[in-house]
Amino acid sequence: TCDTGDQQTTAAVHLKEPAPTIVERLKDVSTCEGEDAVFECRLSRETAQDAQWFLGDVPLQSNEMNEIRVQGTRHSLILRKVTLEDCGSVSFKVGQHSSAA
């Protein structure tokens, strides 16, 4: 606000959250049947934007078989007690960016 005594004008500042980028991409994981498979990636910044994990084309959510963690800029997926049916592509998407292993 600028106030000269008999006149006043006001303006506002609006910020747009910049889109995060993936700075540490997913790496392939090899493990034995019945063990856990851990996938991690790191973003350029913390974000309120929705990030999503996929096994093949199926979106994943945290449950007794999949654990999804976010610690600052680090996003992790733990596939619990994997089976042969879990073989395939795991991907992570945030905004327009994605990584797969």
CSV table of C-alpha atoms in Angstrom, one decimal:
chain,number,residue,atom,x,y,z
A,1,THR,CA,0.0,0.0,0.0
A,2,CYS,CA,1.2,3.5,-0.8
A,3,ASP,CA,-0.6,6.3,1.2
A,4,THR,CA,0.2,9.9,0.5
A,5,GLY,CA,-2.3,11.3,3.1
A,6,ASP,CA,-5.2,12.1,0.7
A,7,GLN,CA,-4.6,9.3,-1.8
A,8,GLN,CA,-4.0,5.6,-1.4
A,9,THR,CA,-3.2,2.7,-3.8
A,10,THR,CA,-2.8,-1.0,-3.0
A,11,ALA,CA,-1.3,-3.9,-4.9
A,12,ALA,CA,-0.9,-7.6,-4.2
A,13,VAL,CA,1.8,-10.1,-4.8
A,14,HIS,CA,0.8,-13.5,-6.2
A,15,LEU,CA,3.2,-16.4,-6.2
A,16,LYS,CA,2.9,-19.5,-8.4
A,17,GLU,CA,4.6,-22.7,-7.1
A,18,PRO,CA,7.3,-23.7,-9.5
A,19,ALA,CA,7.0,-27.3,-10.8
A,20,PRO,CA,9.5,-29.7,-9.2
A,21,THR,CA,11.8,-31.7,-11.4
A,22,ILE,CA,13.2,-35.2,-10.8
A,23,VAL,CA,16.9,-34.8,-9.9
A,24,GLU,CA,17.6,-38.4,-8.8
A,25,ARG,CA,15.8,-40.9,-11.0
A,26,LEU,CA,14.6,-44.4,-10.2
A,27,LYS,CA,17.1,-47.3,-10.5
A,28,ASP,CA,16.3,-50.9,-11.5
A,29,VAL,CA,15.9,-53.3,-8.5
A,30,SER,CA,16.7,-57.0,-8.5
A,31,THR,CA,15.6,-59.0,-5.5
A,32,CYS,CA,14.4,-62.5,-4.5
A,33,GLU,CA,10.8,-63.6,-4.3
A,34,GLY,CA,9.4,-62.9,-0.9
A,35,GLU,CA,11.7,-60.0,-0.2
A,36,ASP,CA,11.0,-56.2,-0.3
A,37,ALA,CA,11.8,-54.1,-3.3
A,38,VAL,CA,12.7,-50.4,-2.6
A,39,PHE,CA,12.5,-47.7,-5.2
A,40,GLU,CA,13.6,-44.1,-4.5
A,41,CYS,CA,13.7,-40.8,-6.3
A,42,ARG,CA,14.5,-37.2,-5.3
A,43,LEU,CA,12.8,-34.0,-6.5
A,44,SER,CA,14.4,-30.6,-6.9
A,45,ARG,CA,12.1,-29.2,-4.2
A,46,GLU,CA,9.4,-30.1,-1.7
A,47,THR,CA,6.0,-29.9,-3.3
A,48,ALA,CA,2.4,-29.9,-2.5
A,49,GLN,CA,1.7,-31.3,-5.9
A,50,ASP,CA,0.4,-34.8,-6.1
A,51,ALA,CA,3.1,-37.4,-6.8
A,52,GLN,CA,2.0,-40.9,-8.0
A,53,TRP,CA,3.6,-44.3,-8.1
A,54,PHE,CA,2.6,-46.9,-10.7
A,55,LEU,CA,3.3,-50.7,-11.1
A,56,GLY,CA,2.8,-51.1,-14.8
A,57,ASP,CA,-0.3,-48.9,-15.5
A,58,VAL,CA,-1.8,-49.5,-12.1
A,59,PRO,CA,-1.6,-46.5,-9.7
A,60,LEU,CA,-0.4,-47.5,-6.2
A,61,GLN,CA,-1.4,-46.4,-2.8
A,62,SER,CA,0.0,-47.2,0.7
A,63,ASN,CA,-1.4,-50.4,2.1
A,64,GLU,CA,-0.2,-53.6,3.6
A,65,MET,CA,1.6,-54.5,0.3
A,66,ASN,CA,2.9,-51.1,-0.7
A,67,GLU,CA,4.5,-48.5,1.5
A,68,ILE,CA,4.8,-45.0,0.0
A,69,ARG,CA,6.9,-42.5,2.0
A,70,VAL,CA,7.8,-38.8,1.5
A,71,GLN,CA,10.7,-37.3,3.5
A,72,GLY,CA,11.3,-33.8,2.2
A,73,THR,CA,12.3,-34.1,-1.4
A,74,ARG,CA,12.9,-37.9,-1.2
A,75,HIS,CA,10.0,-40.1,-2.4
A,76,SER,CA,10.1,-43.9,-1.7
A,77,LEU,CA,8.1,-46.9,-2.6
A,78,ILE,CA,8.5,-50.2,-0.8
A,79,LEU,CA,6.9,-53.2,-2.5
A,80,ARG,CA,6.5,-55.8,0.4
A,81,LYS,CA,7.2,-59.5,-0.2
A,82,VAL,CA,7.3,-59.3,-4.0
A,83,THR,CA,6.2,-62.2,-6.1
A,84,LEU,CA,6.9,-63.0,-9.8
A,85,GLU,CA,3.6,-61.2,-10.6
A,86,ASP,CA,5.2,-58.0,-9.4
A,87,CYS,CA,7.9,-58.1,-12.2
A,88,GLY,CA,7.6,-55.2,-14.6
A,89,SER,CA,7.9,-51.4,-14.8
A,90,VAL,CA,7.6,-49.2,-11.7
A,91,SER,CA,7.2,-45.5,-12.4
A,92,PHE,CA,6.9,-42.3,-10.5
A,93,LYS,CA,5.2,-39.2,-11.8
A,94,VAL,CA,4.9,-35.6,-10.5
A,95,GLY,CA,3.5,-32.8,-12.7
A,96,GLN,CA,4.9,-33.3,-16.2
A,97,HIS,CA,7.9,-35.3,-15.1
A,98,SER,CA,8.3,-39.1,-14.7
A,99,SER,CA,10.9,-41.7,-14.1
A,100,ALA,CA,10.7,-45.5,-14.5
A,101,ALA,CA,12.7,-48.6,-13.6
